[in-house]
């Protein structure tokens, strides 16, 4: 099964991928424009051998890529991806001919099946709730508004006019400004913003202020624990998560498990230890009791259900997480691969950690998809946070041929 987002290059890559698969004897089923989690779910609920999504997720329009899922709907492990890359680099073998070739077919009914399933298990009546949704001119354009209206929300939709090049462009979860203004203009209770392929969600409250993935995850964790739906009373998140999240979870009696940055590492920790809920500050939330991948729309519905159950507005509820000052700087780095051996960078990190002690954190890591080194600092004060972030970022610039934004 093959799905894609709304990028101009999507149909071209879709045709190339489907043709290549058919030439090997495989049968390619084209789902059209659908969110990434829809492909994962449709694969898992069928006899499909694999799934592919043509998307660059939250990245800018010119980028594109392919995400692969196994027959269980889960993303492939690193070793499996490496084996595929090695096979692609080889000479291949004899290919089928004539009647042994595969087929290419279109199945637009998959989208409706996904919409029905996610609405059915939402467990919340949104009647009377005024919501603005920003679909980032991406894949959730064809799913999110329909589901929210079906559940009773009074809805205003923005970012729902994709033209092939405007995906993630000043809208969606990568830029909450448009959503914030729309919520204020509409007098809405809150707003939800998805990224281009629909596996992330962020929110804004009625005052137009942002609510990040840490806060959404915290509210969902507390709600699931209250329902008896949180195995091990534990939630999984990454090193980028604000320390305020850990303190909030401790106050609720919920254990926090930390992983490296990346949803695949969150997923590994969850599956390896029987946990069902995890996520990232970016808004990538995973609930394995509802599906095999991160799903922005499902996470948004979990948040709305939690608000209904608490009887609170989003601003009040999100205050469960008292965030420490946090600063993130993306340093363009021509030699990001040399970060592990950049002695000057790690010396600056050591000095920061020695001063901050238990009252702060430093995370320095290379981006997995862009030529960037990300520097994140948490500290008790904004001044301390900014000072150490600047010092470490400058060290990255000196050592790795970088430039500051």
mmCIF file of C-alpha atoms in Angstrom, residues 5-375:
data_model
loop_
_atom_site.group_PDB
_atom_site.id
_atom_site.type_symbol
_atom_site.label_atom_id
_atom_site.label_comp_id
_atom_site.label_asym_id
_atom_site.label_seq_id
_atom_site.Cartn_x
_atom_site.Cartn_y
_atom_site.Cartn_z
ATOM 1 C CA UNK A 5 1.061 13.849 1.047
ATOM 2 C CA UNK A 6 0.219 16.858 -1.129
ATOM 3 C CA UNK A 7 3.679 17.790 -2.447
ATOM 4 C CA UNK A 8 4.044 18.449 -6.170
ATOM 5 C CA UNK A 9 6.637 15.678 -6.435
ATOM 6 C CA UNK A 10 4.352 13.121 -4.757
ATOM 7 C CA UNK A 11 2.592 11.749 -7.857
ATOM 8 C CA UNK A 12 5.928 11.458 -9.707
ATOM 9 C CA UNK A 13 7.538 9.460 -6.922
ATOM 10 C CA UNK A 14 4.341 7.465 -6.457
ATOM 11 C CA UNK A 15 4.398 6.433 -10.118
ATOM 12 C CA UNK A 16 8.074 5.529 -10.000
ATOM 13 C CA UNK A 17 7.748 3.503 -6.807
ATOM 14 C CA UNK A 18 4.622 1.662 -7.971
ATOM 15 C CA UNK A 19 6.209 0.863 -11.328
ATOM 16 C CA UNK A 20 9.344 -0.450 -9.687
ATOM 17 C CA UNK A 21 7.335 -2.665 -7.368
ATOM 18 C CA UNK A 22 5.163 -3.989 -10.188
ATOM 19 C CA UNK A 23 8.272 -4.806 -12.218
ATOM 20 C CA UNK A 24 9.328 -7.232 -9.469
ATOM 21 C CA UNK A 25 5.959 -8.991 -9.401
ATOM 22 C CA UNK A 26 4.541 -7.091 -6.434
ATOM 23 C CA UNK A 27 1.050 -5.604 -6.427
ATOM 24 C CA UNK A 28 0.976 -1.872 -5.648
ATOM 25 C CA UNK A 29 -2.176 -0.385 -4.117
ATOM 26 C CA UNK A 30 -2.323 3.405 -4.392
ATOM 27 C CA UNK A 31 -4.213 5.091 -1.544
ATOM 28 C CA UNK A 32 -3.793 8.632 -2.871
ATOM 29 C CA UNK A 33 -3.399 11.519 -0.417
ATOM 30 C CA UNK A 34 -3.711 10.144 3.119
ATOM 31 C CA UNK A 35 -1.941 10.823 6.440
ATOM 32 C CA UNK A 36 1.032 8.621 7.280
ATOM 33 C CA UNK A 37 -0.775 6.910 10.197
ATOM 34 C CA UNK A 38 -3.602 5.930 7.848
ATOM 35 C CA UNK A 39 -1.187 3.870 5.762
ATOM 36 C CA UNK A 40 0.246 2.201 8.857
ATOM 37 C CA UNK A 41 -3.218 1.346 10.135
ATOM 38 C CA UNK A 42 -4.541 0.097 6.792
ATOM 39 C CA UNK A 43 -1.517 -2.145 6.320
ATOM 40 C CA UNK A 44 -1.844 -3.583 9.831
ATOM 41 C CA UNK A 45 -5.541 -4.337 9.350
ATOM 42 C CA UNK A 46 -5.082 -6.079 5.996
ATOM 43 C CA UNK A 47 -2.949 -8.780 4.404
ATOM 44 C CA UNK A 48 -0.620 -6.233 2.794
ATOM 45 C CA UNK A 49 3.055 -7.174 2.846
ATOM 46 C CA UNK A 50 4.253 -3.622 3.464
ATOM 47 C CA UNK A 51 3.364 0.050 3.366
ATOM 48 C CA UNK A 52 5.087 3.122 1.966
ATOM 49 C CA UNK A 53 4.413 6.826 2.489
ATOM 50 C CA UNK A 54 5.851 9.390 0.089
ATOM 51 C CA UNK A 55 6.358 12.414 2.310
ATOM 52 C CA UNK A 56 8.882 14.653 3.991
ATOM 53 C CA UNK A 57 6.588 15.119 6.976
ATOM 54 C CA UNK A 58 7.119 18.546 8.579
ATOM 55 C CA UNK A 59 9.992 19.507 6.251
ATOM 56 C CA UNK A 60 9.700 22.271 3.601
ATOM 57 C CA UNK A 61 7.994 21.651 0.257
ATOM 58 C CA UNK A 62 11.085 20.913 -1.909
ATOM 59 C CA UNK A 63 12.012 17.924 0.278
ATOM 60 C CA UNK A 64 10.462 14.500 -0.161
ATOM 61 C CA UNK A 65 11.185 10.955 0.926
ATOM 62 C CA UNK A 66 9.770 7.498 1.533
ATOM 63 C CA UNK A 67 8.746 6.022 4.883
ATOM 64 C CA UNK A 68 8.424 2.238 4.998
ATOM 65 C CA UNK A 69 6.204 0.084 7.226
ATOM 66 C CA UNK A 70 6.234 -3.663 7.787
ATOM 67 C CA UNK A 71 3.144 -5.896 7.529
ATOM 68 C CA UNK A 72 2.320 -5.136 11.185
ATOM 69 C CA UNK A 73 2.093 -1.397 10.441
ATOM 70 C CA UNK A 74 5.238 -0.533 12.399
ATOM 71 C CA UNK A 75 8.143 1.372 10.881
ATOM 72 C CA UNK A 76 11.036 -0.797 9.784
ATOM 73 C CA UNK A 77 13.960 -1.231 12.153
ATOM 74 C CA UNK A 78 17.332 0.330 11.299
ATOM 75 C CA UNK A 79 18.748 -3.081 10.340
ATOM 76 C CA UNK A 80 15.849 -3.772 7.977
ATOM 77 C CA UNK A 81 16.293 -0.413 6.270
ATOM 78 C CA UNK A 82 20.033 -1.055 5.930
ATOM 79 C CA UNK A 83 19.324 -4.445 4.320
ATOM 80 C CA UNK A 84 16.987 -2.807 1.792
ATOM 81 C CA UNK A 85 19.607 -0.170 0.960
ATOM 82 C CA UNK A 86 22.223 -2.886 0.477
ATOM 83 C CA UNK A 87 19.891 -4.809 -1.831
ATOM 84 C CA UNK A 88 19.224 -1.648 -3.855
ATOM 85 C CA UNK A 89 22.949 -1.119 -4.274
ATOM 86 C CA UNK A 90 23.372 -4.657 -5.634
ATOM 87 C CA UNK A 91 22.717 -5.929 -9.124
ATOM 88 C CA UNK A 92 19.371 -7.444 -8.235
ATOM 89 C CA UNK A 93 18.367 -10.528 -10.151
ATOM 90 C CA UNK A 94 16.075 -11.810 -12.829
ATOM 91 C CA UNK A 95 12.773 -9.990 -12.955
ATOM 92 C CA UNK A 96 9.432 -11.487 -13.946
ATOM 93 C CA UNK A 97 8.017 -10.980 -17.403
ATOM 94 C CA UNK A 98 4.647 -11.204 -19.142
ATOM 95 C CA UNK A 99 1.885 -12.467 -16.889
ATOM 96 C CA UNK A 100 4.189 -12.687 -13.872
ATOM 97 C CA UNK A 101 4.409 -8.888 -13.604
ATOM 98 C CA UNK A 102 2.678 -7.199 -10.709
ATOM 99 C CA UNK A 103 -0.260 -4.823 -10.893
ATOM 100 C CA UNK A 104 -0.989 -1.234 -9.933
ATOM 101 C CA UNK A 105 -4.446 -0.336 -8.659
ATOM 102 C CA UNK A 106 -6.034 2.621 -6.900
ATOM 103 C CA UNK A 107 -8.072 2.193 -3.716
ATOM 104 C CA UNK A 108 -9.500 5.486 -2.521
ATOM 105 C CA UNK A 109 -11.791 3.633 -0.117
ATOM 106 C CA UNK A 110 -8.879 3.235 2.271
ATOM 107 C CA UNK A 111 -9.209 6.868 3.304
ATOM 108 C CA UNK A 112 -12.866 6.412 4.256
ATOM 109 C CA UNK A 113 -12.044 3.246 6.195
ATOM 110 C CA UNK A 114 -9.446 5.124 8.245
ATOM 111 C CA UNK A 115 -11.801 8.068 8.901
ATOM 112 C CA UNK A 116 -14.550 5.717 10.072
ATOM 113 C CA UNK A 117 -12.183 3.840 12.384
ATOM 114 C CA UNK A 118 -10.658 6.899 14.051
ATOM 115 C CA UNK A 119 -14.048 8.552 14.579
ATOM 116 C CA UNK A 120 -15.487 5.336 16.009
ATOM 117 C CA UNK A 121 -12.854 4.942 18.698
ATOM 118 C CA UNK A 122 -12.518 8.644 19.628
ATOM 119 C CA UNK A 123 -14.718 8.195 22.700
ATOM 120 C CA UNK A 124 -15.676 11.859 22.901
ATOM 121 C CA UNK A 125 -18.654 14.056 21.983
ATOM 122 C CA UNK A 126 -17.423 17.471 20.827
ATOM 123 C CA UNK A 127 -20.839 19.112 20.648
ATOM 124 C CA UNK A 128 -20.563 22.757 21.671
ATOM 125 C CA UNK A 129 -16.767 22.861 21.408
ATOM 126 C CA UNK A 130 -15.483 25.574 19.059
ATOM 127 C CA UNK A 131 -12.300 24.449 17.336
ATOM 128 C CA UNK A 132 -10.012 25.829 14.644
ATOM 129 C CA UNK A 133 -7.971 23.219 12.799
ATOM 130 C CA UNK A 134 -4.861 23.936 10.686
ATOM 131 C CA UNK A 135 -4.106 21.088 8.282
ATOM 132 C CA UNK A 136 -0.831 22.606 6.994
ATOM 133 C CA UNK A 137 -2.118 22.232 3.410
ATOM 134 C CA UNK A 138 -1.100 18.614 3.841
ATOM 135 C CA UNK A 139 -2.503 15.132 4.156
ATOM 136 C CA UNK A 140 -4.905 15.750 7.056
ATOM 137 C CA UNK A 141 -6.883 18.059 4.772
ATOM 138 C CA UNK A 142 -8.803 14.959 3.644
ATOM 139 C CA UNK A 143 -9.432 13.505 7.124
ATOM 140 C CA UNK A 144 -9.309 15.861 10.123
ATOM 141 C CA UNK A 145 -12.144 18.297 9.314
ATOM 142 C CA UNK A 146 -14.518 15.427 8.489
ATOM 143 C CA UNK A 147 -13.776 13.581 11.733
ATOM 144 C CA UNK A 148 -14.081 16.655 13.967
ATOM 145 C CA UNK A 149 -17.383 17.722 12.418
ATOM 146 C CA UNK A 150 -18.701 14.161 12.637
ATOM 147 C CA UNK A 151 -17.975 14.228 16.387
ATOM 148 C CA UNK A 152 -19.989 17.415 16.827
ATOM 149 C CA UNK A 153 -17.375 20.190 16.856
ATOM 150 C CA UNK A 154 -18.166 23.676 15.620
ATOM 151 C CA UNK A 155 -15.241 23.895 13.230
ATOM 152 C CA UNK A 156 -13.261 26.443 11.264
ATOM 153 C CA UNK A 157 -10.631 24.932 8.969
ATOM 154 C CA UNK A 158 -7.494 26.655 7.665
ATOM 155 C CA UNK A 159 -4.534 25.288 5.733
ATOM 156 C CA UNK A 160 -6.926 23.153 3.675
ATOM 157 C CA UNK A 161 -6.147 24.435 0.170
ATOM 158 C CA UNK A 162 -3.065 22.486 -0.960
ATOM 159 C CA UNK A 163 -1.610 23.563 -4.304
ATOM 160 C CA UNK A 164 1.410 21.259 -4.342
ATOM 161 C CA UNK A 165 3.878 23.809 -3.022
ATOM 162 C CA UNK A 166 2.264 25.383 0.072
ATOM 163 C CA UNK A 167 2.532 22.393 2.424
ATOM 164 C CA UNK A 168 3.984 23.479 5.817
ATOM 165 C CA UNK A 169 4.422 26.988 4.403
ATOM 166 C CA UNK A 170 3.748 29.415 7.260
ATOM 167 C CA UNK A 171 1.088 27.110 8.650
ATOM 168 C CA UNK A 172 0.546 23.848 10.522
ATOM 169 C CA UNK A 173 2.534 22.619 13.497
ATOM 170 C CA UNK A 174 5.767 24.213 12.252
ATOM 171 C CA UNK A 175 4.288 27.727 12.468
ATOM 172 C CA UNK A 176 1.434 28.333 14.902
ATOM 173 C CA UNK A 177 1.035 32.032 14.090
ATOM 174 C CA UNK A 178 -1.766 31.557 11.565
ATOM 175 C CA UNK A 179 -3.670 29.222 13.888
ATOM 176 C CA UNK A 180 -3.273 31.551 16.867
ATOM 177 C CA UNK A 181 -4.701 34.480 14.904
ATOM 178 C CA UNK A 182 -7.588 32.372 13.608
ATOM 179 C CA UNK A 183 -8.512 31.162 17.112
ATOM 180 C CA UNK A 184 -8.610 34.725 18.414
ATOM 181 C CA UNK A 185 -10.604 35.932 15.423
ATOM 182 C CA UNK A 186 -13.155 33.108 15.738
ATOM 183 C CA UNK A 187 -13.406 33.288 19.533
ATOM 184 C CA UNK A 188 -12.717 29.549 19.532
ATOM 185 C CA UNK A 189 -12.027 27.377 22.560
ATOM 186 C CA UNK A 190 -8.759 26.102 21.089
ATOM 187 C CA UNK A 191 -6.914 25.245 17.899
ATOM 188 C CA UNK A 192 -5.186 22.107 16.626
ATOM 189 C CA UNK A 193 -2.312 22.177 14.115
ATOM 190 C CA UNK A 194 -1.008 19.165 12.179
ATOM 191 C CA UNK A 195 2.141 18.759 10.134
ATOM 192 C CA UNK A 196 2.268 17.908 6.445
ATOM 193 C CA UNK A 197 1.866 14.151 6.745
ATOM 194 C CA UNK A 198 -0.345 14.156 9.831
ATOM 195 C CA UNK A 199 1.753 12.306 12.380
ATOM 196 C CA UNK A 200 2.159 15.359 14.655
ATOM 197 C CA UNK A 201 -0.174 17.758 16.434
ATOM 198 C CA UNK A 202 0.328 20.924 18.471
ATOM 199 C CA UNK A 203 -2.335 23.199 19.935
ATOM 200 C CA UNK A 204 -3.109 26.768 20.945
ATOM 201 C CA UNK A 205 -5.453 27.774 23.755
ATOM 202 C CA UNK A 206 -8.294 30.304 23.587
ATOM 203 C CA UNK A 207 -5.812 33.155 24.150
ATOM 204 C CA UNK A 208 -3.779 32.010 21.152
ATOM 205 C CA UNK A 209 -0.875 30.764 23.292
ATOM 206 C CA UNK A 210 0.922 27.571 22.189
ATOM 207 C CA UNK A 211 0.523 24.203 23.907
ATOM 208 C CA UNK A 212 3.344 21.854 22.992
ATOM 209 C CA UNK A 213 3.749 18.092 22.800
ATOM 210 C CA UNK A 214 4.985 17.827 26.394
ATOM 211 C CA UNK A 215 1.773 19.344 27.704
ATOM 212 C CA UNK A 216 -0.449 17.306 25.387
ATOM 213 C CA UNK A 217 1.354 14.095 26.346
ATOM 214 C CA UNK A 218 1.058 14.910 30.053
ATOM 215 C CA UNK A 219 -2.706 15.473 29.832
ATOM 216 C CA UNK A 220 -3.192 12.277 27.842
ATOM 217 C CA UNK A 221 -1.062 10.265 30.298
ATOM 218 C CA UNK A 222 -3.006 11.492 33.332
ATOM 219 C CA UNK A 223 -6.325 10.821 31.578
ATOM 220 C CA UNK A 224 -5.337 7.287 30.555
ATOM 221 C CA UNK A 225 -4.088 6.491 34.048
ATOM 222 C CA UNK A 226 -7.388 7.692 35.532
ATOM 223 C CA UNK A 227 -9.207 5.295 33.200
ATOM 224 C CA UNK A 228 -6.890 2.410 34.096
ATOM 225 C CA UNK A 229 -5.468 2.400 30.554
ATOM 226 C CA UNK A 230 -1.793 3.141 31.289
ATOM 227 C CA UNK A 231 0.153 -0.124 31.714
ATOM 228 C CA UNK A 232 2.996 0.168 34.214
ATOM 229 C CA UNK A 233 1.826 3.692 35.093
ATOM 230 C CA UNK A 234 4.569 4.854 32.752
ATOM 231 C CA UNK A 235 5.002 7.110 29.728
ATOM 232 C CA UNK A 236 7.913 7.231 27.259
ATOM 233 C CA UNK A 237 9.479 10.413 25.913
ATOM 234 C CA UNK A 238 12.829 11.756 24.670
ATOM 235 C CA UNK A 239 15.742 13.728 26.036
ATOM 236 C CA UNK A 240 14.315 16.903 24.467
ATOM 237 C CA UNK A 241 11.308 16.832 26.804
ATOM 238 C CA UNK A 242 11.191 19.689 29.300
ATOM 239 C CA UNK A 243 12.103 18.858 32.900
ATOM 240 C CA UNK A 244 8.774 20.355 33.909
ATOM 241 C CA UNK A 245 7.134 17.337 32.270
ATOM 242 C CA UNK A 246 9.042 14.901 34.473
ATOM 243 C CA UNK A 247 8.099 16.869 37.597
ATOM 244 C CA UNK A 248 4.426 16.918 36.551
ATOM 245 C CA UNK A 249 4.403 13.168 35.970
ATOM 246 C CA UNK A 250 6.117 12.505 39.309
ATOM 247 C CA UNK A 251 3.384 14.479 41.046
ATOM 248 C CA UNK A 252 0.794 12.213 39.375
ATOM 249 C CA UNK A 253 2.635 8.982 40.229
ATOM 250 C CA UNK A 254 3.579 8.299 36.602
ATOM 251 C CA UNK A 255 7.060 7.050 35.708
ATOM 252 C CA UNK A 256 8.899 8.719 32.812
ATOM 253 C CA UNK A 257 11.149 6.622 30.558
ATOM 254 C CA UNK A 258 13.677 8.599 28.465
ATOM 255 C CA UNK A 259 15.023 7.702 25.006
ATOM 256 C CA UNK A 260 17.166 9.292 22.317
ATOM 257 C CA UNK A 261 15.377 11.776 20.056
ATOM 258 C CA UNK A 262 13.239 10.138 17.387
ATOM 259 C CA UNK A 263 9.895 8.409 17.356
ATOM 260 C CA UNK A 264 11.495 5.086 16.425
ATOM 261 C CA UNK A 265 13.394 5.068 19.742
ATOM 262 C CA UNK A 266 10.253 5.968 21.674
ATOM 263 C CA UNK A 267 8.502 3.121 19.886
ATOM 264 C CA UNK A 268 11.280 0.635 20.671
ATOM 265 C CA UNK A 269 11.099 1.450 24.385
ATOM 266 C CA UNK A 270 7.317 1.145 24.368
ATOM 267 C CA UNK A 271 7.159 -2.158 22.518
ATOM 268 C CA UNK A 272 10.057 -3.645 24.440
ATOM 269 C CA UNK A 273 8.483 -2.957 27.832
ATOM 270 C CA UNK A 274 4.749 -3.190 27.231
ATOM 271 C CA UNK A 275 4.005 0.549 27.447
ATOM 272 C CA UNK A 276 1.256 2.088 25.316
ATOM 273 C CA UNK A 277 1.834 5.855 25.478
ATOM 274 C CA UNK A 278 4.810 7.914 24.392
ATOM 275 C CA UNK A 279 5.744 10.963 22.413
ATOM 276 C CA UNK A 280 7.921 13.957 21.691
ATOM 277 C CA UNK A 281 7.806 17.671 22.417
ATOM 278 C CA UNK A 282 7.293 18.220 18.681
ATOM 279 C CA UNK A 283 3.788 16.800 19.009
ATOM 280 C CA UNK A 284 4.515 13.302 17.734
ATOM 281 C CA UNK A 285 2.321 11.206 20.059
ATOM 282 C CA UNK A 286 2.036 7.401 19.937
ATOM 283 C CA UNK A 287 -0.782 5.443 21.569
ATOM 284 C CA UNK A 288 -0.362 1.756 20.774
ATOM 285 C CA UNK A 289 -3.826 0.975 22.086
ATOM 286 C CA UNK A 290 -5.188 2.878 19.066
ATOM 287 C CA UNK A 291 -2.686 2.249 16.283
ATOM 288 C CA UNK A 292 0.864 1.237 15.317
ATOM 289 C CA UNK A 293 2.266 4.715 14.625
ATOM 290 C CA UNK A 294 2.219 8.333 15.712
ATOM 291 C CA UNK A 295 -1.089 9.901 14.689
ATOM 292 C CA UNK A 296 -1.691 13.644 14.987
ATOM 293 C CA UNK A 297 -5.459 13.428 14.597
ATOM 294 C CA UNK A 298 -5.771 10.603 17.135
ATOM 295 C CA UNK A 299 -3.586 12.550 19.581
ATOM 296 C CA UNK A 300 -5.713 15.643 19.095
ATOM 297 C CA UNK A 301 -8.836 13.617 19.875
ATOM 298 C CA UNK A 302 -7.172 12.164 22.985
ATOM 299 C CA UNK A 303 -6.450 15.725 24.117
ATOM 300 C CA UNK A 304 -10.040 16.840 23.517
ATOM 301 C CA UNK A 305 -11.361 13.818 25.420
ATOM 302 C CA UNK A 306 -9.046 14.611 28.341
ATOM 303 C CA UNK A 307 -10.354 18.186 28.453
ATOM 304 C CA UNK A 308 -13.956 16.958 28.484
ATOM 305 C CA UNK A 309 -13.192 14.539 31.315
ATOM 306 C CA UNK A 310 -11.390 17.205 33.364
ATOM 307 C CA UNK A 311 -14.080 19.803 32.729
ATOM 308 C CA UNK A 312 -11.366 22.387 32.067
ATOM 309 C CA UNK A 313 -10.349 24.645 29.229
ATOM 310 C CA UNK A 314 -7.023 23.994 27.527
ATOM 311 C CA UNK A 315 -5.155 26.857 29.202
ATOM 312 C CA UNK A 316 -6.077 25.652 32.689
ATOM 313 C CA UNK A 317 -5.404 22.001 31.936
ATOM 314 C CA UNK A 318 -2.049 22.603 30.192
ATOM 315 C CA UNK A 319 -0.738 24.315 33.339
ATOM 316 C CA UNK A 320 -0.156 20.802 34.686
ATOM 317 C CA UNK A 321 3.319 21.188 33.160
ATOM 318 C CA UNK A 322 5.273 24.111 34.617
ATOM 319 C CA UNK A 323 7.975 24.489 32.013
ATOM 320 C CA UNK A 324 11.558 25.431 32.851
ATOM 321 C CA UNK A 325 13.078 28.055 30.546
ATOM 322 C CA UNK A 326 14.272 26.189 27.466
ATOM 323 C CA UNK A 327 16.143 27.393 24.398
ATOM 324 C CA UNK A 328 16.728 25.436 21.193
ATOM 325 C CA UNK A 329 19.118 26.655 18.500
ATOM 326 C CA UNK A 330 19.642 24.943 15.148
ATOM 327 C CA UNK A 331 23.194 25.548 13.961
ATOM 328 C CA UNK A 332 23.862 24.905 10.270
ATOM 329 C CA UNK A 333 26.915 22.638 10.306
ATOM 330 C CA UNK A 334 28.864 21.573 7.241
ATOM 331 C CA UNK A 335 30.531 18.766 9.211
ATOM 332 C CA UNK A 336 27.766 17.597 11.525
ATOM 333 C CA UNK A 337 29.104 14.029 11.261
ATOM 334 C CA UNK A 338 32.195 15.147 13.219
ATOM 335 C CA UNK A 339 30.153 16.164 16.278
ATOM 336 C CA UNK A 340 31.176 13.144 18.434
ATOM 337 C CA UNK A 341 34.848 14.196 18.206
ATOM 338 C CA UNK A 342 34.321 17.969 18.551
ATOM 339 C CA UNK A 343 36.271 18.438 21.813
ATOM 340 C CA UNK A 344 35.521 22.155 22.102
ATOM 341 C CA UNK A 345 31.779 21.540 21.925
ATOM 342 C CA UNK A 346 31.818 18.898 24.640
ATOM 343 C CA UNK A 347 34.034 21.008 26.877
ATOM 344 C CA UNK A 348 31.431 23.792 26.710
ATOM 345 C CA UNK A 349 28.717 21.233 27.490
ATOM 346 C CA UNK A 350 30.643 19.991 30.532
ATOM 347 C CA UNK A 351 30.997 23.523 31.906
ATOM 348 C CA UNK A 352 27.268 24.145 31.476
ATOM 349 C CA UNK A 353 26.323 20.866 33.148
ATOM 350 C CA UNK A 354 28.654 21.544 36.069
ATOM 351 C CA UNK A 355 26.992 24.903 36.730
ATOM 352 C CA UNK A 356 23.383 23.761 36.206
ATOM 353 C CA UNK A 357 23.574 20.521 38.177
ATOM 354 C CA UNK A 358 20.118 19.021 38.814
ATOM 355 C CA UNK A 359 18.392 22.280 37.913
ATOM 356 C CA UNK A 360 18.985 22.129 34.173
ATOM 357 C CA UNK A 361 19.936 20.044 31.172
ATOM 358 C CA UNK A 362 21.960 20.265 27.978
ATOM 359 C CA UNK A 363 21.280 18.223 24.836
ATOM 360 C CA UNK A 364 23.457 18.521 21.723
ATOM 361 C CA UNK A 365 22.656 16.293 18.750
ATOM 362 C CA UNK A 366 22.835 16.143 14.977
ATOM 363 C CA UNK A 367 19.621 16.304 12.987
ATOM 364 C CA UNK A 368 18.778 13.029 11.300
ATOM 365 C CA UNK A 369 17.388 14.703 8.165
ATOM 366 C CA UNK A 370 19.006 18.142 7.808
ATOM 367 C CA UNK A 371 22.560 19.597 7.903
ATOM 368 C CA UNK A 372 22.005 20.903 11.414
ATOM 369 C CA UNK A 373 23.322 20.447 14.943
ATOM 370 C CA UNK A 374 20.603 21.111 17.525
ATOM 371 C CA UNK A 375 21.610 22.713 20.827
#
